[in-house]
Coordinates of C-alpha atoms in Angstrom, one line a residue:
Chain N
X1 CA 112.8 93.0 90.4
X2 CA 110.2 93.8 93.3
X3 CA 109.6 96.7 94.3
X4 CA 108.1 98.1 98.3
X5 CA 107.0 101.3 98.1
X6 CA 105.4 103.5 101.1
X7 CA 104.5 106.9 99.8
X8 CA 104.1 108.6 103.2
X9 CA 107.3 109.8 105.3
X10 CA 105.5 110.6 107.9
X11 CA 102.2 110.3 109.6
X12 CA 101.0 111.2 112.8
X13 CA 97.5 110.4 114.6
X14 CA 95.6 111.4 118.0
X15 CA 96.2 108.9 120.4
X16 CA 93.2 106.8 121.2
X17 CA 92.5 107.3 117.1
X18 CA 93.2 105.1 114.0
X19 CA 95.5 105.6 111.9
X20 CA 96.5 104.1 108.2
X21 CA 99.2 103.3 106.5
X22 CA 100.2 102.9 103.2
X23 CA 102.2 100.5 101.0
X24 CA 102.2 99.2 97.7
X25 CA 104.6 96.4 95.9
X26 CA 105.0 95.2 92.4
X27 CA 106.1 91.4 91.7
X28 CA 105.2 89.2 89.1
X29 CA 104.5 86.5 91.8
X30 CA 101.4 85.2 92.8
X31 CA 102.7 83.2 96.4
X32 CA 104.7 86.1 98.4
X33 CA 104.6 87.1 101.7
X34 CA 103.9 90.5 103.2
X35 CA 105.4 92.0 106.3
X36 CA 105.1 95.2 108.6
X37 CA 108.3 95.7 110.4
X38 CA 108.3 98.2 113.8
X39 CA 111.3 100.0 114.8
X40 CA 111.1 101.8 117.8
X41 CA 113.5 104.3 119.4
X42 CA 115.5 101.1 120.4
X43 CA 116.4 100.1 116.8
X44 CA 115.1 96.7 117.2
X45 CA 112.9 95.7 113.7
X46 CA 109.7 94.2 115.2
X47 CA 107.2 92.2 113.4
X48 CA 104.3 93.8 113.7
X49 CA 101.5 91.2 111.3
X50 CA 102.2 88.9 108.1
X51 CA 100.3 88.3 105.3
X52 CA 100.4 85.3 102.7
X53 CA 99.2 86.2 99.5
X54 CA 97.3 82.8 99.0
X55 CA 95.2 83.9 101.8
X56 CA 92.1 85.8 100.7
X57 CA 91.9 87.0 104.5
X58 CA 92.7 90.0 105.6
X59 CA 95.7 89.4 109.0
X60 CA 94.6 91.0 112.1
X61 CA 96.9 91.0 115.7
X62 CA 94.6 92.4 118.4
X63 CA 95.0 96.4 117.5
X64 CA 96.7 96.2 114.6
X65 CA 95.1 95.1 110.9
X66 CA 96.1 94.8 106.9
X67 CA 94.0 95.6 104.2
X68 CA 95.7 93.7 101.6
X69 CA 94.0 93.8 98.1
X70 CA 96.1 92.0 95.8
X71 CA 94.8 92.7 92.1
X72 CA 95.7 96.2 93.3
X73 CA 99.2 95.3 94.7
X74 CA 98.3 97.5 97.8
X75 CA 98.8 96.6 101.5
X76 CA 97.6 99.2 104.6
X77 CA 98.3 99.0 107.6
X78 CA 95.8 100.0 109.9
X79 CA 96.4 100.9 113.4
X80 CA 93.2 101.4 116.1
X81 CA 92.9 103.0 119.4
X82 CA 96.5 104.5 118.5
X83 CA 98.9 104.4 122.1
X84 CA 101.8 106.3 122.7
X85 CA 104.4 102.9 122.3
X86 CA 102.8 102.7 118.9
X87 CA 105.4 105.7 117.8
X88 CA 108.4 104.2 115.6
X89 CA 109.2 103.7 111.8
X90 CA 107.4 101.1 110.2
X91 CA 108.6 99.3 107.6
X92 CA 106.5 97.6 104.6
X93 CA 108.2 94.5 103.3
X94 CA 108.0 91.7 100.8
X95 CA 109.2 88.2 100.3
X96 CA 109.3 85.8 97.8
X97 CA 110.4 81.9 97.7
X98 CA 113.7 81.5 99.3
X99 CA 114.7 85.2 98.8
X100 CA 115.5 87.9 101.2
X101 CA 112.9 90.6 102.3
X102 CA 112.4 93.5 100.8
X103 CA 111.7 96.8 102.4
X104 CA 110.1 100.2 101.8
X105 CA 111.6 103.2 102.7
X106 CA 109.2 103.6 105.7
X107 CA 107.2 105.7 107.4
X108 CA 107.3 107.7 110.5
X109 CA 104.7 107.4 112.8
X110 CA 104.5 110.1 115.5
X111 CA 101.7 109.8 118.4
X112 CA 100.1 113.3 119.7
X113 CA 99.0 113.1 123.4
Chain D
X1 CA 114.6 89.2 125.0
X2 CA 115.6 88.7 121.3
X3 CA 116.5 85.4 119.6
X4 CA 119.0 87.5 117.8
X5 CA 121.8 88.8 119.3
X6 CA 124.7 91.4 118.2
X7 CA 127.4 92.7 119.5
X8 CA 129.2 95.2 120.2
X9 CA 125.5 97.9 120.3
X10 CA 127.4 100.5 120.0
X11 CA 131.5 100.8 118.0
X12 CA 133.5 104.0 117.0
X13 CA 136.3 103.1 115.4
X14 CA 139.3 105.0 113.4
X15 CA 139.7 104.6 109.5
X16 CA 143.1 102.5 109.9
X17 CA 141.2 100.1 112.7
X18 CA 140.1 96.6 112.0
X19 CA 137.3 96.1 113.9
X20 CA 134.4 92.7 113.6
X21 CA 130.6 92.8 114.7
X22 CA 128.8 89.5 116.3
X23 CA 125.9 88.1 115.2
X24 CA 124.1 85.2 117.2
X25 CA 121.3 83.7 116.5
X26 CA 119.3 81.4 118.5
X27 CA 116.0 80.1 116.6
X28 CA 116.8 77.2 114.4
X29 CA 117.0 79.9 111.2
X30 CA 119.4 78.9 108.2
X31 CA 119.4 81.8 106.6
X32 CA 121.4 84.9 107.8
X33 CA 121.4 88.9 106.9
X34 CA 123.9 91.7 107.2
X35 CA 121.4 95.1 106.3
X36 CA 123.1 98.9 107.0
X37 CA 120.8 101.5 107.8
X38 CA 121.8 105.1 107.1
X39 CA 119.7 108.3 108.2
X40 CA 117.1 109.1 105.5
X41 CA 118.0 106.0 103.7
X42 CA 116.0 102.6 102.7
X43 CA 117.4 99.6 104.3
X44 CA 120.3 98.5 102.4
X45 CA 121.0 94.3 101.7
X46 CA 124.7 93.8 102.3
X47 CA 125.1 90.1 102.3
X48 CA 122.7 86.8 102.8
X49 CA 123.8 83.5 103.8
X50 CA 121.7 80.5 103.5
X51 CA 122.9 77.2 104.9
X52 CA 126.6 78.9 105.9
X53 CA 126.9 80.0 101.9
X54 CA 126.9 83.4 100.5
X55 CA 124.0 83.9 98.3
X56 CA 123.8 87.4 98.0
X57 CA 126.6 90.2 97.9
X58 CA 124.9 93.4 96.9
X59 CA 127.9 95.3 95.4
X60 CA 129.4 95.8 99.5
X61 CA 132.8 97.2 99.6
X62 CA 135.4 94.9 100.1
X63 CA 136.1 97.0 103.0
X64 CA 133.3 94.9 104.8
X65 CA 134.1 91.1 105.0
X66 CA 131.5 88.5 105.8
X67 CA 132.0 85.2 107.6
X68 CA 129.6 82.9 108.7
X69 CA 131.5 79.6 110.9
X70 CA 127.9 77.7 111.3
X71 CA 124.3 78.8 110.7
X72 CA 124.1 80.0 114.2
X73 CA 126.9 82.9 113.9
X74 CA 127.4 85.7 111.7
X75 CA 130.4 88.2 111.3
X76 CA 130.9 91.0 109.6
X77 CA 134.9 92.0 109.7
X78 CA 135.6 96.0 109.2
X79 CA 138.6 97.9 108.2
X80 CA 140.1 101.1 106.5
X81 CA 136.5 102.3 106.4
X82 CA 135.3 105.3 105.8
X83 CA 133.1 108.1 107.4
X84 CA 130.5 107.4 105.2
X85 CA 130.1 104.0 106.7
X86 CA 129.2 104.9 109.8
X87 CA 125.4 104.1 109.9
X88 CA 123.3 101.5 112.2
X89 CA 124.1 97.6 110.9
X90 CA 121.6 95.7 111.6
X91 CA 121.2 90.9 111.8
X92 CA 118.6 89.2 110.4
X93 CA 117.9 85.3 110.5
X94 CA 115.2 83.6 109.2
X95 CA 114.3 80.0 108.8
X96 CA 115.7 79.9 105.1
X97 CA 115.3 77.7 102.5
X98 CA 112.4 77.2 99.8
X99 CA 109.6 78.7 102.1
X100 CA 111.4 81.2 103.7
X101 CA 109.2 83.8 105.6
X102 CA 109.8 86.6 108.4
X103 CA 113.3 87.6 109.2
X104 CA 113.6 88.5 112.7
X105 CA 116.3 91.3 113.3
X106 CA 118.8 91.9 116.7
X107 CA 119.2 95.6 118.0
X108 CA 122.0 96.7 115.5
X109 CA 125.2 98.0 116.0
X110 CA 125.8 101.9 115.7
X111 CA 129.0 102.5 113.9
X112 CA 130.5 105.9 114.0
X113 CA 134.0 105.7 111.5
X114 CA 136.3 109.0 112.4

């Protein structure tokens, strides 16, 4: 079965800084999909960025970025010039084929003025 | 505004009430998702429908009943719950089938059981 798994509770970062996040999966798949779900205060899950694992290329949307290293199973987030609206739970996830996403636990990102 | 819509945001409701929460979606998607979402928990996979059939029933109490009328609507019918329940239930939709990619989610429902 695959497995998300986000090792970090909770992170926090300067604004104006850059900040990483961390995630790691485990399939025996070799086509899969990888997500970054944002949940504000509001509750609403967000897409954030996707990866396809075909794609050698790391996804990038304007301040937000992957490092996606798939021999290693691993898949950071990494967030620049941090702002205050970038504060929520974000949520690794993974999917395969027809299936249904699969999340990590996620992690709590806290901005500090 | 969200192409996925649910209804009622917020619902506290007594163990011995039946109560339903509304799912709408508005993107095309064939593929539909009840997740619950308790404090200091992952997300939890309740129920996935794909083309208005079950697929998926993760082990849910059959205190929570599923019904999905087209691939645009999803229900998810409550009663004799329990305190426990209570946690935020959050719809998904996504476009389904053999390429399926990002689910996009609606605001959730809070459910507080007393």
């Amino acid at each position: 079965a695959q497995t998300v798994t986000q090792s970090q509770p909770e992170m926090s970062v300067q604004e104006a800084e850059t900040v990483t996040l961390s995630c790691t999966y485990d399939t025996s798949e070799s086509d899969y999909y990888l997500f970054w779900y944002k949940q504000p205060p509001s509750r609403q899950m967000i897409l954030v960025i996707r990866q396809e694992a075909y794609k050698q290329q790391n996804a990038t949307e304007n301040r937000f970025s992957v490092n996606f290293q798939k021999a290693a199973k691993s898949f950071s987030l990494k967030i620049s010039d941090s702002q205050l609206g970038d504060a929520a739970m974000y949520f690794c996830a993974y999917s395969f084929g027809n299936e249904k996403l699969t999340f990590g636990t996620g992690t709590r990102l806290t901005i500090i003025p | 505004e969200t192409g996925v819509t649910q209804t009622p945001r917020h619902l506290v409701m007594g163990m011995t009430n039946k109560k339903s929460l509304k799912c709408e979606q508005h993107l095309g998607h064939n593929a539909m998702y009840w997740y619950k979402q308790s404090a200091k928990k992952p997300l939890e996979l309740m129920f996935v429908y794909n083309f208005k059939e079950q697929t998926e029933n993760n082990s849910v109490p059959s205190r929570f009943s599923p019904e999905c009328p087209n691939s645009s609507h999803l229900f998810l019918h409550l009663h004799t719950l329990q305190p426990e329940d209570s946690a935020l239930y959050l719809c998904a939709s996504s476009p389904g089938g053999l390429k399926n990619t990002e689910a996009f989610f609606g605001q959730g429902t809070r459910l507080t059981v007393v």
